[in-house]
XYZ file of C-alpha atoms in Angstrom:
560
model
C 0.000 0.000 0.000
C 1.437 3.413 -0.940
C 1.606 6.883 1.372
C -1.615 8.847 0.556
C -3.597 6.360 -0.474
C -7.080 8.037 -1.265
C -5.373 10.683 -3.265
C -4.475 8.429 -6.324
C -4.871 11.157 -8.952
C -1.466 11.745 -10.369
C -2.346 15.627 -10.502
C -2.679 15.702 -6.511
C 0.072 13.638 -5.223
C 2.284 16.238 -7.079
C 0.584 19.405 -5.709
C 0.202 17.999 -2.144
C -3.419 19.197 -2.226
C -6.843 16.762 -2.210
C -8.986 17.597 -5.492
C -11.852 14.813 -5.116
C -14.378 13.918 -2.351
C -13.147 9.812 -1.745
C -15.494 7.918 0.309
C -14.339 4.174 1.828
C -15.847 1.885 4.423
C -13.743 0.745 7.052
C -14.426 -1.693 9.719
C -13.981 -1.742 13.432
C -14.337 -3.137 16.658
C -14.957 -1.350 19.854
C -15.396 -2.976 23.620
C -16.214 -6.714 21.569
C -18.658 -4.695 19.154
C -18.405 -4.581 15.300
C -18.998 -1.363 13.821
C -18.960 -0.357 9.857
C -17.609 3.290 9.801
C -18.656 5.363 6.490
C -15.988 7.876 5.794
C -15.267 10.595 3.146
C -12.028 12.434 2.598
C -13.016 16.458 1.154
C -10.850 18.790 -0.282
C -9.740 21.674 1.956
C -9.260 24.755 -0.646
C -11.499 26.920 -1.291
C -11.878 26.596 -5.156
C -13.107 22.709 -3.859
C -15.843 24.168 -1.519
C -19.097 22.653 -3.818
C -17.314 19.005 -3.180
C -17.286 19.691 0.311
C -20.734 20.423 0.680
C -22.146 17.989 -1.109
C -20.073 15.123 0.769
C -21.574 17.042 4.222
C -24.715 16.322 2.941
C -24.240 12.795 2.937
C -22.676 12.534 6.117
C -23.918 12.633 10.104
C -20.583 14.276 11.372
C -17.206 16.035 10.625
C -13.875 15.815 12.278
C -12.078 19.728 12.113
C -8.413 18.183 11.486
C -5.909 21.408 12.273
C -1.858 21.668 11.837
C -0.284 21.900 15.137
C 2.150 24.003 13.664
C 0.265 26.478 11.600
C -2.803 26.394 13.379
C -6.096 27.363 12.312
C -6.315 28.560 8.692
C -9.340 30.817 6.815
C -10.332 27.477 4.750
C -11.317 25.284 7.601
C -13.148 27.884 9.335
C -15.491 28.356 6.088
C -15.767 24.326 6.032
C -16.622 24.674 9.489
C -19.298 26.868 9.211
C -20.466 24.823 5.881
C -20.557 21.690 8.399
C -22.579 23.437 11.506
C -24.808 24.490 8.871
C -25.446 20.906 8.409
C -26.287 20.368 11.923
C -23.197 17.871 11.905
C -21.340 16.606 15.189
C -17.540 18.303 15.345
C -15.049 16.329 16.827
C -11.686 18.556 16.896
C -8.720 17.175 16.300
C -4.867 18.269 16.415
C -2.608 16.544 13.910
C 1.082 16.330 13.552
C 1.445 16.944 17.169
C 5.027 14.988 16.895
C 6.183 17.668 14.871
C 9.183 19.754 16.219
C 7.297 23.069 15.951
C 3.840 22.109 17.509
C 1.914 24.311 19.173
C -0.605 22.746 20.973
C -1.521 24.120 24.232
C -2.407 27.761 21.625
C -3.976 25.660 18.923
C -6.089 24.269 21.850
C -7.316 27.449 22.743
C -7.535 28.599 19.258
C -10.099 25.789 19.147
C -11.700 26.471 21.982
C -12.626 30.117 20.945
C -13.456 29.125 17.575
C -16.016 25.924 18.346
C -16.388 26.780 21.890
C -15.920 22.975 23.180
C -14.037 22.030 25.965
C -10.281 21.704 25.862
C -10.654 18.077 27.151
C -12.815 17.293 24.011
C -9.861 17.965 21.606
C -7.863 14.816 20.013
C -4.339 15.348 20.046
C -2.977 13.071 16.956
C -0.197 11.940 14.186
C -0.590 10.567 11.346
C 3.238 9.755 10.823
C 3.908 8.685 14.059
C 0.344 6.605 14.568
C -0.291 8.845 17.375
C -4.028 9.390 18.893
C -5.951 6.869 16.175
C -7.586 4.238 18.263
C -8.989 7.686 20.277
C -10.486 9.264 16.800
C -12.358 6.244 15.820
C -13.553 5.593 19.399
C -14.602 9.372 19.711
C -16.520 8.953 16.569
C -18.097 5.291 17.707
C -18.680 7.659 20.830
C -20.324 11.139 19.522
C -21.385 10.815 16.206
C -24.859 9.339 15.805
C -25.628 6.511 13.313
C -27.932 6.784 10.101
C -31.082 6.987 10.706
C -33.038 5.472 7.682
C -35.841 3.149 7.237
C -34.706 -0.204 5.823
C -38.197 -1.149 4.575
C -39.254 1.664 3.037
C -39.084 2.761 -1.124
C -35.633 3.397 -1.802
C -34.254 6.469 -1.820
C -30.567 6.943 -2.240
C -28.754 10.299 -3.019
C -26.119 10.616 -5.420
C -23.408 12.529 -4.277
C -20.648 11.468 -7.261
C -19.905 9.318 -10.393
C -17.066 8.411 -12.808
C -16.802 7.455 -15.938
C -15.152 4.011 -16.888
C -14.514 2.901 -20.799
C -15.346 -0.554 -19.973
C -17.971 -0.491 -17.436
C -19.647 2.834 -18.278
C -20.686 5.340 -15.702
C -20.445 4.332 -11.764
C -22.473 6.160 -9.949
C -21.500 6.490 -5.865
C -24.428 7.442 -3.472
C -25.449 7.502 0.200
C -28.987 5.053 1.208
C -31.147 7.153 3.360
C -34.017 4.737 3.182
C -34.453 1.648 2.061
C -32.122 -0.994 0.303
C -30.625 -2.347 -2.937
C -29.982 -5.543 -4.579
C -28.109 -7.157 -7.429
C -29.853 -7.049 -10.455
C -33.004 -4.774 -8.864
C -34.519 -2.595 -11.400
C -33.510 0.763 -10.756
C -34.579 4.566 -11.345
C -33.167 7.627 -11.929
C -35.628 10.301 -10.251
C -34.661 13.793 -12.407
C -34.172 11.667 -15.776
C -37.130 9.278 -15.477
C -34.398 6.665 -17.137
C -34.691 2.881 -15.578
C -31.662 0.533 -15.639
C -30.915 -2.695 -14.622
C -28.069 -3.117 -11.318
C -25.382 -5.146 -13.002
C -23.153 -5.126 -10.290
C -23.933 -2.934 -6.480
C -21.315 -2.830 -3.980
C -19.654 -0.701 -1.078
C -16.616 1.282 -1.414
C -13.587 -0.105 0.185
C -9.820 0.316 -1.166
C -11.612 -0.430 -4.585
C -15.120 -1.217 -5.277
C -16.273 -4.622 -3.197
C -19.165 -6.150 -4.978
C -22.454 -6.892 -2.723
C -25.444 -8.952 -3.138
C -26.923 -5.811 -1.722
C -26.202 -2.589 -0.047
C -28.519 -1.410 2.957
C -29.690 1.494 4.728
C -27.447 4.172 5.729
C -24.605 2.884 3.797
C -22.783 4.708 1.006
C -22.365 2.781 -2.130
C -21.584 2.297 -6.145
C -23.900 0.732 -8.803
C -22.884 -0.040 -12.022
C -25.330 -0.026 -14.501
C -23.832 0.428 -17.785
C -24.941 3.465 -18.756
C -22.666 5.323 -21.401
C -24.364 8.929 -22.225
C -22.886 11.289 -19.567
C -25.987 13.422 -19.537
C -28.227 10.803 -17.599
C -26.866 11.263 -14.488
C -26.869 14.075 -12.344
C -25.290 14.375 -9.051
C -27.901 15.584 -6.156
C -30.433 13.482 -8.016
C -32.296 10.404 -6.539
C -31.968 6.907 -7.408
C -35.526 4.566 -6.482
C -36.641 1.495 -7.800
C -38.685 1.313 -10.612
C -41.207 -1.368 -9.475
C -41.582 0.915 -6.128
C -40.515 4.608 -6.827
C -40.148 6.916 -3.713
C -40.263 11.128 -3.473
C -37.059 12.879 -4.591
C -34.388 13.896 -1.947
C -33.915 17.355 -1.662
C -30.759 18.039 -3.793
C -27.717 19.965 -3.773
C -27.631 23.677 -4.527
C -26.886 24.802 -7.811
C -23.415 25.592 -8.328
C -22.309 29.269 -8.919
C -18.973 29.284 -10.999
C -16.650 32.959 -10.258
C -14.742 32.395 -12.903
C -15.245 32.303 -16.694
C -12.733 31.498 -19.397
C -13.215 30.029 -23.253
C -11.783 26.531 -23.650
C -10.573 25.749 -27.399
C -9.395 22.771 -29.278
C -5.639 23.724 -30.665
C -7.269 22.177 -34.040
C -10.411 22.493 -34.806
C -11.280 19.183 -36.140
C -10.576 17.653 -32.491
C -14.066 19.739 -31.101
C -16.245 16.718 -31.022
C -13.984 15.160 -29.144
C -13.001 18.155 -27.016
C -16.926 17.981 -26.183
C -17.016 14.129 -25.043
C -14.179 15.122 -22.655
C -15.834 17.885 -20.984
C -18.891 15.602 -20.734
C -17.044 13.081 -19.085
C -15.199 15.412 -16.902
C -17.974 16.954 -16.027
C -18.958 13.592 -14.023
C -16.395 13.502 -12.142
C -16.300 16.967 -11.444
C -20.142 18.718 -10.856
C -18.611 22.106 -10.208
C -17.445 22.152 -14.135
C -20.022 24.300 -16.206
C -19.369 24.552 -19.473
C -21.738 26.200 -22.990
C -21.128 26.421 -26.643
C -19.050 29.113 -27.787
C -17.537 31.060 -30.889
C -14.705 32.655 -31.454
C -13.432 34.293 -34.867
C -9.698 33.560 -33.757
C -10.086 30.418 -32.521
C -13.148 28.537 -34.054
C -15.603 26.703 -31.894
C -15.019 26.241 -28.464
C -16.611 26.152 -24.760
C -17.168 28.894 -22.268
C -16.569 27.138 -19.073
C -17.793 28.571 -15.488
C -14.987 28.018 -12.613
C -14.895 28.315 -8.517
C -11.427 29.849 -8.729
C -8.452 29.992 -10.651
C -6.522 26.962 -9.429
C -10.064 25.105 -10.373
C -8.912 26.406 -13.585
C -5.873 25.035 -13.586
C -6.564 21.554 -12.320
C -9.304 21.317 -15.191
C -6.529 22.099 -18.051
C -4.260 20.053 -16.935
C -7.078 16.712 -16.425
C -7.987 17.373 -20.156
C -4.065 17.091 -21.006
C -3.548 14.276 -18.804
C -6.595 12.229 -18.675
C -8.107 12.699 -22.285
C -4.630 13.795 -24.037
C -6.719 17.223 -25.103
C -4.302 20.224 -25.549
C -6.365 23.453 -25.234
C -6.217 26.773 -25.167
C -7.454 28.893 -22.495
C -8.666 32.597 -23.344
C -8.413 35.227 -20.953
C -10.111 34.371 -17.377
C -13.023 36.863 -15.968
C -16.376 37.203 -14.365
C -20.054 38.307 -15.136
C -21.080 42.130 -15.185
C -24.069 42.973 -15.295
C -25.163 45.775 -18.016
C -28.243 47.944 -17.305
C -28.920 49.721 -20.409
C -30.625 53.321 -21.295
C -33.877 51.266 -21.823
C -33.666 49.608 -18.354
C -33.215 45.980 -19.841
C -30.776 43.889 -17.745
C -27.852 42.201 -19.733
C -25.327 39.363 -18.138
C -21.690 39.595 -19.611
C -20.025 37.145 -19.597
C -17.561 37.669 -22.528
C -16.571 40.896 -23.595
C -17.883 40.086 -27.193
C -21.399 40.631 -25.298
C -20.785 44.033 -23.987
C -23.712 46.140 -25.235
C -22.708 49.608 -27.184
C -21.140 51.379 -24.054
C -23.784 54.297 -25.597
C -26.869 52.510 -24.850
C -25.169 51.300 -21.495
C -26.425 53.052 -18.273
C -24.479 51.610 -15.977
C -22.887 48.088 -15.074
C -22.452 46.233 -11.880
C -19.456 43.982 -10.909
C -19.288 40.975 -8.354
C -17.648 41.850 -4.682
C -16.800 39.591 -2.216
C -15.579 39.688 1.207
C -11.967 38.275 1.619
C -10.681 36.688 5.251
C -7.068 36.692 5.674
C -5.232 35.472 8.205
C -1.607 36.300 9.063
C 0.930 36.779 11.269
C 1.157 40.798 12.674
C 4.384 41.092 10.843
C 2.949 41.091 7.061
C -0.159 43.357 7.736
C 1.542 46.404 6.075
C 2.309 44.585 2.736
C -1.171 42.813 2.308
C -2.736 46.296 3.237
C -0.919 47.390 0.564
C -1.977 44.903 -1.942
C -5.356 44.613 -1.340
C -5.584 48.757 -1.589
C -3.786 48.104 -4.824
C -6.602 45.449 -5.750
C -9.119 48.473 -5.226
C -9.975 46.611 -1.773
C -11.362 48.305 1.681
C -10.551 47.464 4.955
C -13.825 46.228 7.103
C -11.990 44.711 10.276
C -8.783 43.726 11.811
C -8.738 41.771 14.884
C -6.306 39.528 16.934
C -7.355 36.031 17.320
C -3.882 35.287 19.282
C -0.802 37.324 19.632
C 0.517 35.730 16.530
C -2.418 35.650 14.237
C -4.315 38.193 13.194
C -7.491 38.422 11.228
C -8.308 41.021 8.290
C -11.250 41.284 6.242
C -11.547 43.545 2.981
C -14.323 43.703 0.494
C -13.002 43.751 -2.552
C -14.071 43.188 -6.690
C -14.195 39.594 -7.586
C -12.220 40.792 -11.002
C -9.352 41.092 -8.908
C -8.721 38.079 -7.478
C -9.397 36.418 -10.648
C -6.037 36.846 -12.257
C -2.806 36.562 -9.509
C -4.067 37.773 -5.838
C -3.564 34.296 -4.090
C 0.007 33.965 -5.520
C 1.162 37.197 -4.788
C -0.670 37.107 -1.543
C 1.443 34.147 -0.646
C 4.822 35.581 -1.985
C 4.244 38.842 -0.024
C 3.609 36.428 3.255
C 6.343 33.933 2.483
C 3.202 31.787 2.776
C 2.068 32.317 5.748
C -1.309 33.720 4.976
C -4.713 32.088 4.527
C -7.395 32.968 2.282
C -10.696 32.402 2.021
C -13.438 34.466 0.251
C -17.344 34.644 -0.272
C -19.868 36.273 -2.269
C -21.355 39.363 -1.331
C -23.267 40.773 -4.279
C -23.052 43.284 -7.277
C -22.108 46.780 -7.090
C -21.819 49.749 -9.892
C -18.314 50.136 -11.394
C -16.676 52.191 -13.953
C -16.117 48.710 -16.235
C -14.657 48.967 -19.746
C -13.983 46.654 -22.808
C -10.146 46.615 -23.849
C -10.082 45.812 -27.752
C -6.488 44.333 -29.145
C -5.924 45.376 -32.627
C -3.377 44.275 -34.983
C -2.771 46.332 -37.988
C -6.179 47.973 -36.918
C -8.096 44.429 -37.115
C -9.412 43.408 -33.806
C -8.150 39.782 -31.846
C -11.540 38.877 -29.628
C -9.934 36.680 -27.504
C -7.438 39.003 -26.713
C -10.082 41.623 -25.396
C -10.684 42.023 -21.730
C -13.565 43.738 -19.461
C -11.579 45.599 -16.951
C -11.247 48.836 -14.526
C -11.182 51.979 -16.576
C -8.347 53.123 -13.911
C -6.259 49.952 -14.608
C -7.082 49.961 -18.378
C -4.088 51.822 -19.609
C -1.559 50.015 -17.573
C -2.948 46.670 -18.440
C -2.976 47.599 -22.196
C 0.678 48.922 -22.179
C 1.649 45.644 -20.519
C -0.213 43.381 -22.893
C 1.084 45.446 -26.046
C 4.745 45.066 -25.055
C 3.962 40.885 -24.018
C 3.011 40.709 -28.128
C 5.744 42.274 -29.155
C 8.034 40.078 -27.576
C 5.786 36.715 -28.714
C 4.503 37.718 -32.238
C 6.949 36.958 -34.906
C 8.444 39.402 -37.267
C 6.426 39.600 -40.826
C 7.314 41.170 -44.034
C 5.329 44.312 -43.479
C 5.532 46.611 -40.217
C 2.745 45.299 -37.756
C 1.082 48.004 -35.165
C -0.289 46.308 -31.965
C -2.698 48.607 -30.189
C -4.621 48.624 -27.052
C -7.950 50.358 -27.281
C -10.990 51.362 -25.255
C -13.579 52.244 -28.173
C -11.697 54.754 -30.249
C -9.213 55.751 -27.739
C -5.630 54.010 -28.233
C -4.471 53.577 -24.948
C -0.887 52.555 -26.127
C 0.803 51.382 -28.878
C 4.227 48.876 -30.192
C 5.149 48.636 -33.823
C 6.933 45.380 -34.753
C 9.367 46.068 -37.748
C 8.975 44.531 -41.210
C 12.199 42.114 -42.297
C 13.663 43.762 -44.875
C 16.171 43.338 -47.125
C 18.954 45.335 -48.292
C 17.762 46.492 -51.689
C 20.788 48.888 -51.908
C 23.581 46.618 -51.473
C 24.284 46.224 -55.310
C 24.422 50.211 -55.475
C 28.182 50.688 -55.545
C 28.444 54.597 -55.928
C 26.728 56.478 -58.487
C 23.943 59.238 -57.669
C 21.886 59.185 -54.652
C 18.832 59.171 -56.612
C 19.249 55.980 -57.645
C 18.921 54.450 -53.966
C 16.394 56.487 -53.280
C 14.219 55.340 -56.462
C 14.938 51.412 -55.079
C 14.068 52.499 -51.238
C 10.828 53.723 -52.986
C 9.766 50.838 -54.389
C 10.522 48.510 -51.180
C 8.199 50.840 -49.465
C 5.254 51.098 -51.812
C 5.498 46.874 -51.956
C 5.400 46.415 -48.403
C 2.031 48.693 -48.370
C 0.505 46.316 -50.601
C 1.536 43.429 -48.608
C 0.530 44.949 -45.152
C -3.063 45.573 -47.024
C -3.495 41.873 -47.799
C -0.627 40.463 -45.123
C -2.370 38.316 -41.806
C -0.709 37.924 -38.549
C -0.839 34.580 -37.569
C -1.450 34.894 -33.376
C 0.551 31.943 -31.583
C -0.602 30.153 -28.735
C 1.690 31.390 -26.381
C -0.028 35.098 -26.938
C -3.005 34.203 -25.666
C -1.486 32.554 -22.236
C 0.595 35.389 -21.897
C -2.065 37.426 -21.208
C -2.834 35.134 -17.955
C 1.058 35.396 -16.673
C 1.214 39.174 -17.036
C 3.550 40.496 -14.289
C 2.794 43.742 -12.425
């Protein structure tokens, strides 16, 4: 058995960081009794937050896990809250306690304050060292209550996750709340009205363990062979078809931040590019993803996000998983347009910004940032977040060491690289965690990209009109470094309407009509200069400028 053995996505073994919810059944005995122990293992950053809430929602309690040497962070206190909003038993727990630089009498009271339990109540553990884990399972044999179902009821089971398999099809994983199912049941699919046969039902162990049935209160997989993604939905309810129950109450319907275009590199590969993201999207219920057009870059996908590193890990699963190489356009998030009539527009793309003459006025998302630090880097995240066109709400000491600070801020900012630089101006020793507050009016404007006066749409951006002309200098001088030289002179320009903002010519090649001139009048240079310049007029008029690739990522890794 290898170290980290729920995390067996290559993708998080190399970050360090759990991406997917994995559920496993454990046995163990306590005092001569047998007891079956139904566990899940949920992400902890923030971009993750819809698979944590959806495994709460299958489960009776939570343990809070925190670093004895960091302490408590601003991502478990929003799980927290996410978990007491459940109405789920907390049983604290400090880890890596055998670590040189543990804390643990402050963590305790760190705890304390937070959850307000007593300090006896906390579980002092390590993983490494097999410290404290005969107390954690007893505390949770102890304080957390078991399912309460009825086995003889209709079923009703709620499916929390599924995967897609190229042999077997689509397993779906859910939790029984009532009710029970067997081998080669009939079985229904409560939002799609779809019936299937159980080929194979089972509990999750270290792999899937087949079952001649699963029971109430358990959380399970059934294979049914089902190969169209669309037919299963996560938060929907699986029943029996000969004795079909009410629907569970769902999940809530996930709200991506983020927005970015997804493009095949070639455009034949789209069909395919669409099967991925269909089979991503099972394994992943916090993708959201709609046709889209580009004139640069064909047909593609407009894709909603929680967060940038979300982002991220879904570019690099399409590389890795599906062998998909994509390109992303530039990330952002929706305005809302109010025009002079009083209609209401959503933007999600600057190619739907109404005529900013029939636009009234437009609204941007805020949220309210938590970040906690140590006292000593206060000054330089001030700094930053004033920078980010951020205000100050609160500052407060939750120890002597850690302090608290919430800003609200525009969601537009965070977007691009406010977590890394956050962490760079720490030297990583800040938290962040972030939630949505609502829209508010903002002086928004779309940035247009021309080259040679034609304009690149997936190089414009919606953006701050005080931030406009820096950005646009920036991205002009990017493309001059990454577009190659032509035979003709190319102008790239940053504009807002028809206001260039700034401007970078990249020189034509040319060659050195004059070289066979060996004296003579100057005239007759002059004549061949001439006609170099008058054919490189034609060819700018007809010329294209191929954009590479690596344009439109710079536009992602722009340094300030």
């Amino acid at each position: 058995m290898m170290n980290q053995v729920l995390d067996d996505m290559d993708l998080e073994r190399e970050k360090g960081i759990t991406i997917k919810s994995h559920a496993i059944q454990i046995d163990c005995t306590y005092k001569g009794q047998a007891y079956t122990l139904n566990l899940i293992d949920t992400p902890g950053h923030v971009d993750f937050s819809y698979e944590v809430s959806r495994a709460l929602a299958a489960c009776e309690g939570a343990l809070l896990l925190v670093d004895a040497a960091q302490g408590i962070q601003a991502q478990p206190i929003s799980n927290l809250y996410l978990a007491i909003e459940n109405d789920l038993e907390i049983i604290p727990v400090i880890n890596k306690i055998d670590m040189d630089g543990a804390m643990i009498e402050e963590v305790k009271d760190q705890i304390v304050d937070l959850i307000g339990c007593k300090p006896e109540e906390i579980l002092l553990a390590s993983g490494r060292a097999s410290i404290g884990i005969e107390e954690i399972l007893e505390a949770i044999v102890h304080r957390i209550p078991a399912p309460v179902g009825k086995p003889d009821e209709a079923l009703q089971a709620l499916i929390f996750d599924s995967v897609f398999n190229s042999f077997r099809g689509i397993i779906v994983y859910y939790r029984i709340m009532n009710g029970r199912i067997k081998k080669g049941e009939k079985v229904k699919f409560a939002a799609t009205g779809t019936t299937y046969e159980a080929d194979e039902v089972g509990i999750l162990k270290m792999g899937l363990s087949p079952q001649e049935e699963v029971k109430c209160g358990d959380v399970g997989y059934i294979i049914t062979g089902i190969k169209n993604a669309k037919e299963v939905k996560v938060g929907d309810t699986l029943t029996l078809a000969a004795r079909p129950a009410e629907m569970i109450k769902g999940f809530e319907e996930v709200k991506p931040m983020v927005f970015a275009g997804i493009f095949p590199v070639n455009t034949d590969d789209f069909e395919e590019l669409r099967d991925c993201m269909e089979k991503l999207q099972l394994n992943d219920a916090s993708l959201t993803f709609e046709l889209e057009t580009s004139q640069a870059l064909g047909f593609g996908f407009r894709c909603g996000f929680l967060g940038m590193l979300h982002m991220e890990i879904i570019q690099e699963r399409l590389e890795r998983e599906f062998n998909q190489t994509v390109i992303t356009t530039v990330p952002n998030v929706s305005f809302v347009a109010t025009t002079t009539r009083g209609e209401k527009v959503v933007v999600n793309n600057p190619t739907e910004m109404p005529d900013p003459v029939k636009i009234d006025k437009i609204e941007e998302p805020f949220i309210k940032a938590q970040i906690i630090t140590k006292p000593e880097y206060i000054g330089n995240i001030m700094t930053l977040c004033i920078q980010k066109r951020g205000m100050l709400i609160n500052q407060g000491y939750l120890t002597p060491t850690r302090v608290e600070l919430i800003f609200e801020m525009p969601l537009t900012e965070i977007v691009f690289d406010f977590y890394d630089k956050l962490k760079s101006q720490t030297r990583g020793y800040a938290s962040f965690d972030y939630h949505p507050i609502g829209m508010r009016e903002s002086d928004i404007v779309k940035m247009d990209i021309l080259l040679n006066g034609d304009k690149v749409d997936a190089l414009s951006a919606l953006i701050h009109r005080n931030r406009a002309q820096d950005f646009g200098r920036k991205l002009c001088e990017k493309l001059k470094e990454l577009l190659p030289r032509q035979q003709f002179q190319i102008a790239i320009q940053a504009a807002i309407g028809a206001k260039i903002l700034a401007r970078e010519n990249i020189s034509a090649m040319r060659k050195d009509v004059t070289a066979k001139c060996y004296g003579g009048d100057i005239s007759r240079k002059r004549k061949l200069l001439e006609r170099q310049k008058e054919g490189k007029k034609r060819m700018r008029q007809i010329g294209n400028v191929e954009v590479p690739q690596e344009a439109f990522l710079a536009v992602l890794k722009l340094d300030d």
